[in-house]
Amino acid sequence: MLLKGKKILLGVTGSIAAYKSAILTRLLIKEGAEVQVIMSTSALDFITPLTLATLSKSAVHHQFHDPKSGVWTNHVDLGLWADLFLVAPISANTLGKFANGICDNLLTATYLSARCPVMVAPAMDLDMYQHPSVRENLNKIKAFGNIILEAETGELASGLSGQGRLMEPEHILEYVISHFSKTEDFKGKKVLITSGPTQEAIDPVRFISNHSSGKMGASLADSFAEEGADVYLVLGPGAVKPVDPKIKIIKVKSAEDMFQACDNLHKQMDICVFAAAVADYAPKHVASEKIKKEGDGMTIELTKNIDIAYTLGKQKSPFQIHVGFALETENEEFHAKTKLQKKNFDLIVLNSMRDAGAGFQHDTNKVRIFTEEGKSLESEVLPKNEIAKIILKEIKNLPVKI
Ligand code: CTP
C-alpha cells in the first residue's frame, strides 16, 4: 500500500481515453490512496460518474451546484483537500484552459485554486499532440511547475499510429508513487551548472561556436532543483532552458564571460557540474567592424581560452564536488579518465559520439560514468532527464562530505 493516506484528486476530461481513468482509479485505491474524482462537462460523454463513484467509493464532482439537491461544490475546498491533483486524461481543450487561466467548469476552477502539485497526462491524436499550440501549452504549464506525463506511442483511436496515447494507468501509478517517495537529498545545497555552447566573436556579426544544445545541462538543473537544491545555471547562447522557475539563470556568451560568472559563484557552491561545451579557442583579435571579403583565403589567428573546470578545479575545497563531462570520438575511456585526473573532478560523465542516440542535439543520451575512486558504470540510451537522475544518484554516492 504505497499510497496509504495520500489524497488524490483525479481530474477526467473529454477524451476517448477517459475509460482508462476507471482502471487508474482502481489502481490508486488498491495502493491505499483516498480518491475523489472531478469530471469536465465533456468527460460525461465518455464515462459515467456512476462508474467512477463506485470505484473511488466517493461521489463524483462535475458541476458547481446540483440543481436537484441544491448542493454546492466548493472548488477551493477540493483543491485544498488534495495532496496531488492528477488530470488523466487531459484533452487539448482543458490543457489550453490550464495554460491560459480559463475557468469555465468545476475542473478548471479547481486547477486555478489548487495549492497542491498538479500532474497531467495528455491524450490526443497524433497531429494534435505535435501541434505547436499544444506543445507551447505543455511547456507553459510545465513552467508553472506542473508535472507532465508525456503521452505514449502506439495505436490511436483515429486509426493512426504514433505518440498521443494516454500513458498506461500502470505507468501513471508508478509516477504517482515515485512523486510521493521523492527525496530532497540536495535540500539547501548550492549547485553551479555550466551548460550550452559558448560563442567566440570574430567580428560584430560572426562567431566560432559548436553544436551543443544545452539539453543535458537543463535536465541536470531541473533534477537538482526537484531534489531541493539551490541551482545557479550559467548558460551559453541559444541553449535550452530548464523549466523550474526557481533556477537562477546567468546568461553568458563567451568562454571568458562563462568563467567570470562561475568564478564569482564558485566559493559558495557545494557542487559544480561543468556540462558546457566551452570553445577551446577564440579569435586573437575581434574586428570592430564587419570583415569584408577579400582574396581567395582567410586565416584567423586563435588563442587558447581559459579552461574553466581546470582553473576552478585547482581552487576546489575538500568539501566541494566537481563533476565534468567528456565528449569523445575515439579512445574514449582513456581521454575521460585523463580529464578526470587533470581537472580534479570527483566524477566524469563520458559521451561517445559513436553511440547512437547520444551526444549533441539528441533528446536521449548514453553515458559512462567514472569516479575518482575508480568506480564506473554504463547507462542504456535513455531520455536526458533519466540520465540526469542517474548522474545525481552517483553524486549522492560519492564519499565527499557535502
Ligand atoms: N571545460 C571547461 N572549460 C574549457 C573547456 C572544457 O570548463 N575551456 C570543461 C567542460 O565543460 C567539460 C570538461 O571540461 O566538463 C571537458 O571538456 P572537453 O571539451 O571534453 O575537454 P578539453 O579539455 O577541451 O579537451 P579536448 O577538447 O582536447 O578533448
Coordinates of C-alpha atoms and ligand atoms in Angstrom, one line a residue:
M1 CA 0.0 0.0 0.0
L2 CA 2.4 2.6 -1.3
L3 CA -0.1 5.5 -1.3
K4 CA -1.7 4.9 2.1
G5 CA -3.2 8.1 3.4
K6 CA -2.5 10.1 0.2
K7 CA -5.4 12.2 -1.0
I8 CA -5.6 12.2 -4.8
L9 CA -8.0 14.4 -6.7
L10 CA -8.4 12.7 -10.1
G11 CA -9.5 15.0 -12.9
V12 CA -11.0 13.4 -16.0
T13 CA -11.6 15.3 -19.3
G14 CA -13.3 14.6 -22.6
S15 CA -11.2 12.1 -24.4
I16 CA -11.8 8.6 -25.7
A17 CA -9.1 7.6 -23.2
A18 CA -11.4 8.6 -20.3
Y19 CA -12.3 4.9 -19.9
K20 CA -8.8 4.3 -18.6
S21 CA -9.5 6.6 -15.7
A22 CA -11.6 3.8 -14.2
I23 CA -8.6 1.5 -14.3
L24 CA -6.4 4.3 -12.8
T25 CA -8.9 4.9 -10.0
R26 CA -8.9 1.2 -9.1
L27 CA -5.1 1.1 -9.1
L28 CA -4.9 4.2 -6.9
I29 CA -7.4 2.8 -4.4
K30 CA -5.6 -0.6 -4.3
E31 CA -2.5 1.3 -3.2
G32 CA -4.4 2.8 -0.3
A33 CA -5.0 6.3 -1.7
E34 CA -8.1 8.3 -1.0
V35 CA -9.5 9.3 -4.3
Q36 CA -12.1 12.0 -5.3
V37 CA -13.0 12.4 -8.9
I38 CA -13.8 15.6 -10.7
M39 CA -15.0 15.5 -14.3
S40 CA -15.2 18.1 -17.0
T41 CA -18.5 18.5 -18.7
S42 CA -17.4 16.7 -21.9
A43 CA -15.9 13.8 -19.9
L44 CA -19.5 12.9 -19.1
D45 CA -19.9 11.9 -22.8
F46 CA -17.2 9.2 -22.4
I47 CA -17.6 7.6 -19.0
T48 CA -20.4 7.8 -16.4
P49 CA -19.9 9.4 -13.0
L50 CA -21.5 6.2 -11.5
T51 CA -18.6 4.1 -12.7
L52 CA -16.0 6.4 -11.2
A53 CA -18.1 7.0 -8.0
T54 CA -18.3 3.2 -7.4
L55 CA -14.6 2.6 -8.0
S56 CA -13.5 5.7 -5.9
K57 CA -16.1 5.0 -3.2
S58 CA -16.9 8.7 -3.3
A59 CA -19.4 11.0 -5.1
V60 CA -18.1 12.3 -8.3
H61 CA -18.0 16.1 -8.8
H62 CA -18.8 17.7 -12.2
Q63 CA -20.8 20.8 -11.5
F64 CA -20.6 23.8 -9.2
H65 CA -24.1 23.1 -8.0
D66 CA -26.6 20.3 -8.3
P67 CA -29.9 21.9 -9.4
K68 CA -31.8 18.9 -7.9
S69 CA -30.4 18.8 -4.4
G70 CA -29.2 22.4 -4.3
V71 CA -25.8 21.2 -3.1
W72 CA -22.9 23.5 -3.9
T73 CA -19.4 22.0 -4.5
N74 CA -16.6 24.2 -3.3
H75 CA -13.7 24.0 -5.8
V76 CA -11.5 25.7 -3.3
D77 CA -12.1 23.0 -0.7
L78 CA -11.4 20.3 -3.2
G79 CA -8.1 21.9 -4.2
L80 CA -7.1 22.3 -0.5
W81 CA -8.1 18.7 0.3
A82 CA -5.8 17.1 -2.3
D83 CA -2.1 16.1 -1.9
L84 CA -2.0 15.7 -5.6
F85 CA -4.3 16.9 -8.5
L86 CA -3.8 14.3 -11.2
V87 CA -5.6 15.1 -14.5
A88 CA -5.7 11.9 -16.7
P89 CA -6.6 12.2 -19.4
I90 CA -6.2 15.9 -20.1
S91 CA -7.6 16.9 -23.5
A92 CA -6.1 19.6 -25.8
N93 CA -9.1 21.8 -24.8
T94 CA -8.5 21.5 -21.0
L95 CA -4.8 21.9 -21.5
G96 CA -5.4 25.2 -23.4
K97 CA -7.6 26.4 -20.5
F98 CA -4.9 25.5 -17.9
A99 CA -2.3 27.3 -19.9
N100 CA -4.4 30.4 -20.2
G101 CA -6.2 30.7 -16.9
I102 CA -9.6 29.9 -18.4
C103 CA -12.1 28.8 -15.8
D104 CA -15.4 27.7 -17.2
N105 CA -16.2 24.5 -15.3
L106 CA -15.6 22.9 -11.9
L107 CA -12.4 21.1 -13.0
T108 CA -10.7 24.3 -14.4
A109 CA -11.8 26.3 -11.4
T110 CA -10.2 23.7 -9.1
Y111 CA -7.0 23.8 -11.1
L112 CA -6.7 27.5 -10.5
S113 CA -7.3 27.3 -6.8
A114 CA -5.3 24.1 -6.1
R115 CA -2.2 24.6 -3.9
C116 CA -1.0 21.0 -4.3
P117 CA 1.2 19.7 -7.1
V118 CA -0.6 19.1 -10.4
M119 CA 0.3 16.2 -12.7
V120 CA -1.3 15.9 -16.1
A121 CA -1.3 13.0 -18.6
P122 CA -2.3 14.2 -22.1
A123 CA -4.2 12.1 -24.6
M124 CA -4.7 13.3 -28.1
D125 CA -4.5 12.3 -31.7
L126 CA -1.1 12.2 -33.4
D127 CA -1.1 15.6 -35.2
M128 CA -3.0 17.4 -32.4
Y129 CA -0.2 16.3 -29.9
Q130 CA 2.5 17.7 -32.2
H131 CA 0.7 20.9 -33.0
P132 CA 2.8 23.9 -31.9
S133 CA 0.0 25.3 -29.8
V134 CA -0.3 22.1 -27.8
R135 CA 3.5 21.9 -27.4
E136 CA 3.5 25.5 -26.3
N137 CA 0.7 25.0 -23.8
L138 CA 2.5 21.9 -22.4
N139 CA 5.7 24.0 -22.0
K140 CA 3.7 26.8 -20.4
I141 CA 2.1 24.7 -17.7
K142 CA 5.5 22.9 -17.2
A143 CA 6.9 26.4 -16.4
F144 CA 4.1 26.9 -13.9
G145 CA 5.6 23.9 -12.1
N146 CA 3.1 21.3 -13.3
I147 CA 4.3 17.8 -14.0
I148 CA 3.7 16.4 -17.5
L149 CA 3.3 12.7 -18.1
E150 CA 4.0 12.6 -21.8
A151 CA 1.7 10.6 -24.0
E152 CA 2.9 7.1 -25.1
T153 CA 3.4 5.9 -28.6
G154 CA 1.1 3.3 -30.3
E155 CA -2.2 2.8 -32.0
L156 CA -4.5 5.8 -31.7
A157 CA -8.3 5.8 -31.7
S158 CA -8.3 7.5 -35.1
G159 CA -6.5 4.6 -36.6
L160 CA -3.3 6.5 -36.9
S161 CA -0.2 5.3 -35.1
G162 CA 2.3 7.4 -33.1
Q163 CA 2.6 9.5 -30.0
G164 CA -0.6 10.6 -28.3
R165 CA -1.9 7.6 -26.3
L166 CA -2.7 8.3 -22.7
M167 CA 0.2 6.9 -20.6
E168 CA -0.9 3.4 -19.4
P169 CA -2.6 3.6 -16.0
E170 CA 0.1 1.3 -14.6
H171 CA 2.8 3.7 -15.7
I172 CA 0.9 6.7 -14.3
L173 CA 0.7 4.8 -11.0
E174 CA 4.5 4.4 -11.0
Y175 CA 4.9 8.2 -11.5
V176 CA 2.4 9.0 -8.7
I177 CA 4.2 6.6 -6.3
S178 CA 7.6 8.0 -7.1
H179 CA 6.3 11.5 -6.7
F180 CA 5.3 10.7 -3.1
S181 CA 8.6 8.9 -2.4
K182 CA 10.6 11.7 -3.9
T183 CA 13.7 12.6 -1.8
E184 CA 15.1 16.1 -1.3
D185 CA 18.6 14.9 -0.8
F186 CA 20.1 18.1 -2.1
K187 CA 18.0 20.4 0.0
G188 CA 19.9 23.5 0.9
K189 CA 22.9 22.6 -1.3
K190 CA 24.2 25.2 -3.7
V191 CA 24.8 23.8 -7.2
L192 CA 26.5 25.5 -10.1
I193 CA 25.9 24.1 -13.6
T194 CA 27.5 25.3 -16.8
S195 CA 25.5 24.5 -19.9
G196 CA 25.3 25.0 -23.7
P197 CA 27.9 26.3 -26.1
T198 CA 30.0 29.4 -25.9
Q199 CA 30.3 31.9 -28.8
E200 CA 33.7 33.5 -29.6
A201 CA 33.3 36.6 -31.6
I202 CA 35.2 37.1 -34.9
D203 CA 33.6 40.4 -35.7
P204 CA 30.3 42.1 -34.9
V205 CA 28.3 39.5 -37.0
R206 CA 30.3 36.3 -36.8
F207 CA 31.5 33.9 -34.2
I208 CA 33.0 30.4 -33.5
S209 CA 30.8 28.0 -31.7
N210 CA 29.6 24.4 -31.6
H211 CA 26.5 22.2 -31.8
S212 CA 25.8 21.9 -28.0
S213 CA 22.1 22.2 -27.3
G214 CA 22.3 22.5 -23.6
K215 CA 19.6 19.8 -23.1
M216 CA 21.7 17.8 -20.7
G217 CA 22.6 20.9 -18.6
A218 CA 18.9 21.9 -18.4
S219 CA 17.8 18.3 -17.4
L220 CA 20.5 18.3 -14.7
A221 CA 19.4 21.8 -13.4
D222 CA 15.8 20.6 -13.2
S223 CA 16.7 17.3 -11.5
F224 CA 18.8 19.2 -8.8
A225 CA 16.0 21.7 -8.3
E226 CA 13.5 18.9 -7.9
E227 CA 15.7 17.4 -5.2
G228 CA 15.7 20.7 -3.3
A229 CA 19.0 22.2 -4.4
D230 CA 19.5 26.0 -4.9
V231 CA 20.6 25.9 -8.6
Y232 CA 22.7 28.5 -10.5
L233 CA 22.8 27.8 -14.2
V234 CA 25.5 29.6 -16.2
L235 CA 24.0 29.3 -19.7
G236 CA 25.6 29.8 -23.1
P237 CA 23.8 31.4 -26.0
G238 CA 20.9 29.5 -27.6
A239 CA 21.0 26.8 -25.0
V240 CA 17.8 25.0 -23.9
K241 CA 16.5 26.5 -20.6
P242 CA 15.3 24.4 -17.7
V243 CA 11.6 24.6 -16.7
D244 CA 11.8 25.0 -12.9
P245 CA 11.2 28.7 -12.2
K246 CA 13.4 28.6 -9.0
I247 CA 16.6 28.0 -11.0
K248 CA 18.7 31.1 -11.3
I249 CA 19.9 31.6 -14.8
I250 CA 23.0 33.6 -15.6
K251 CA 23.3 34.2 -19.4
V252 CA 26.7 34.4 -20.9
K253 CA 28.3 34.4 -24.4
S254 CA 32.0 33.7 -24.5
A255 CA 34.2 31.3 -22.5
E256 CA 35.6 34.4 -20.7
D257 CA 32.1 35.5 -19.7
M258 CA 31.3 32.0 -18.5
F259 CA 34.5 31.8 -16.5
Q260 CA 33.8 35.2 -14.8
A261 CA 30.2 34.1 -13.9
C262 CA 31.5 30.8 -12.5
D263 CA 34.4 32.4 -10.6
N264 CA 32.0 34.8 -8.9
L265 CA 29.9 31.9 -7.6
H266 CA 32.4 29.1 -7.1
K267 CA 33.4 29.7 -3.4
Q268 CA 29.9 29.5 -2.1
M269 CA 29.0 26.3 -4.1
D270 CA 28.7 22.8 -2.8
I271 CA 28.6 21.1 -6.2
C272 CA 29.8 22.3 -9.6
V273 CA 28.8 20.5 -12.8
F274 CA 30.7 21.5 -15.9
A275 CA 28.3 20.5 -18.7
A276 CA 29.0 23.3 -21.1
A277 CA 30.8 22.7 -24.4
V278 CA 33.2 25.6 -23.9
A279 CA 35.1 26.7 -27.1
D280 CA 38.7 25.9 -26.6
Y281 CA 40.0 28.7 -28.7
A282 CA 38.8 32.3 -29.5
P283 CA 40.0 34.7 -32.2
K284 CA 43.0 36.6 -31.0
H285 CA 41.7 39.9 -32.3
V286 CA 37.9 40.7 -32.6
A287 CA 37.4 43.1 -35.5
S288 CA 35.3 46.1 -34.5
E289 CA 33.7 46.3 -38.0
K290 CA 32.4 43.5 -40.2
I291 CA 35.3 41.8 -42.0
K292 CA 34.9 42.4 -45.8
K293 CA 35.5 39.6 -48.3
E294 CA 39.0 39.9 -49.8
G295 CA 41.1 37.5 -51.7
D296 CA 40.6 33.7 -52.0
G297 CA 41.5 32.6 -48.5
M298 CA 41.5 33.9 -45.0
T299 CA 43.3 33.0 -41.8
I300 CA 42.0 33.8 -38.3
E301 CA 44.6 33.6 -35.5
L302 CA 43.2 31.9 -32.5
T303 CA 44.2 32.0 -28.9
K304 CA 43.5 29.5 -26.1
N305 CA 40.5 30.1 -23.9
I306 CA 40.7 29.7 -20.1
D307 CA 39.8 26.2 -19.0
I308 CA 37.0 26.9 -16.5
A309 CA 36.9 23.4 -15.0
Y310 CA 40.7 23.1 -14.7
T311 CA 41.1 26.6 -13.2
L312 CA 38.3 26.2 -10.6
G313 CA 39.4 22.6 -10.0
K314 CA 42.7 23.9 -8.6
Q315 CA 40.7 26.0 -6.1
K316 CA 38.3 23.2 -5.1
S317 CA 38.0 22.6 -1.3
P318 CA 37.7 19.1 0.2
F319 CA 34.0 19.9 0.8
Q320 CA 33.2 20.7 -2.8
I321 CA 32.3 18.2 -5.5
H322 CA 33.2 18.8 -9.2
V323 CA 31.6 16.9 -12.0
G324 CA 32.9 17.1 -15.6
F325 CA 31.8 15.9 -19.0
A326 CA 33.8 14.5 -21.9
L327 CA 32.5 14.1 -25.4
E328 CA 34.9 11.8 -27.3
T329 CA 35.1 10.2 -30.7
E330 CA 38.0 7.7 -30.0
N331 CA 39.9 6.1 -27.2
E332 CA 37.0 7.4 -25.1
E333 CA 37.8 5.8 -21.7
F334 CA 41.4 6.9 -21.7
H335 CA 40.6 10.5 -22.6
A336 CA 37.8 10.7 -20.0
K337 CA 40.0 9.3 -17.2
T338 CA 42.8 11.7 -18.1
K339 CA 40.4 14.6 -17.9
L340 CA 39.1 13.3 -14.5
Q341 CA 42.6 13.5 -13.1
K342 CA 43.8 16.6 -14.8
K343 CA 40.7 18.8 -14.0
N344 CA 40.4 17.4 -10.4
F345 CA 36.9 16.1 -11.0
D346 CA 35.2 13.7 -8.5
L347 CA 33.2 12.2 -11.3
I348 CA 33.2 12.4 -15.1
V349 CA 30.4 11.6 -17.5
L350 CA 31.5 10.3 -20.8
N351 CA 29.5 10.6 -24.0
S352 CA 30.8 8.9 -27.1
M353 CA 29.9 10.3 -30.5
R354 CA 30.0 6.6 -31.6
D355 CA 26.9 5.7 -29.6
A356 CA 23.6 6.1 -31.5
G357 CA 21.2 8.5 -29.7
A358 CA 24.0 10.1 -27.6
G359 CA 25.7 13.5 -27.6
F360 CA 24.8 16.9 -29.0
Q361 CA 21.2 17.8 -30.0
H362 CA 19.6 14.5 -29.1
D363 CA 16.8 14.2 -26.5
T364 CA 18.4 10.9 -25.4
N365 CA 21.9 10.1 -24.2
K366 CA 24.0 7.1 -23.3
V367 CA 26.8 7.7 -20.9
R368 CA 29.6 6.1 -19.0
I369 CA 30.4 7.4 -15.6
F370 CA 33.9 7.2 -13.9
T371 CA 34.6 8.3 -10.4
E372 CA 37.9 9.5 -8.9
E373 CA 37.7 6.4 -6.7
G374 CA 37.8 4.1 -9.7
K375 CA 34.1 3.2 -9.8
S376 CA 32.5 3.0 -13.3
L377 CA 29.1 2.3 -14.8
E378 CA 27.4 2.4 -18.1
S379 CA 23.8 3.5 -18.9
E380 CA 21.4 2.5 -21.6
V381 CA 20.2 5.0 -24.2
L382 CA 17.7 7.0 -22.1
P383 CA 15.9 10.4 -22.2
K384 CA 18.2 13.1 -20.9
N385 CA 16.1 13.6 -17.8
E386 CA 16.6 9.9 -16.8
I387 CA 20.3 10.3 -17.5
A388 CA 20.3 13.3 -15.2
K389 CA 18.7 11.2 -12.4
I390 CA 21.4 8.5 -12.8
I391 CA 24.2 11.2 -12.5
L392 CA 22.5 12.7 -9.4
K393 CA 22.4 9.2 -7.8
E394 CA 26.1 8.8 -8.5
I395 CA 26.9 12.2 -7.0
K396 CA 25.0 11.2 -3.8
N397 CA 27.1 8.0 -3.7
L398 CA 30.4 10.0 -3.7
P399 CA 32.4 9.8 -0.5
V400 CA 32.9 13.5 -0.3
K401 CA 31.0 15.2 2.6
I402 CA 28.8 18.0 1.4
Ligands
CTP1 N1 35.7 22.7 -19.9 C1 35.8 23.9 -19.3 N2 36.4 24.9 -19.9 C2 37.0 24.8 -21.1 C3 37.0 23.5 -21.7 C4 36.3 22.5 -21.1 O1 35.2 24.1 -18.2 N3 37.6 25.8 -21.6 C5 35.1 21.5 -19.2 C6 33.8 21.0 -19.9 O2 32.7 21.7 -19.5 C7 33.9 19.6 -19.5 C8 35.3 19.2 -19.4 O3 36.0 20.5 -19.2 O4 33.3 19.3 -18.3 C9 35.9 18.5 -20.6 O5 35.7 19.3 -21.7 P1 36.3 18.9 -23.1 O6 35.9 19.9 -24.2 O7 35.9 17.4 -23.4 O8 37.8 18.9 -22.8 P2 39.0 19.7 -23.3 O9 39.9 19.9 -22.1 O10 38.6 20.9 -24.0 O11 39.7 18.6 -24.2 P3 39.6 18.4 -25.8 O12 38.7 19.4 -26.4 O13 41.0 18.5 -26.3 O14 39.1 17.0 -25.9

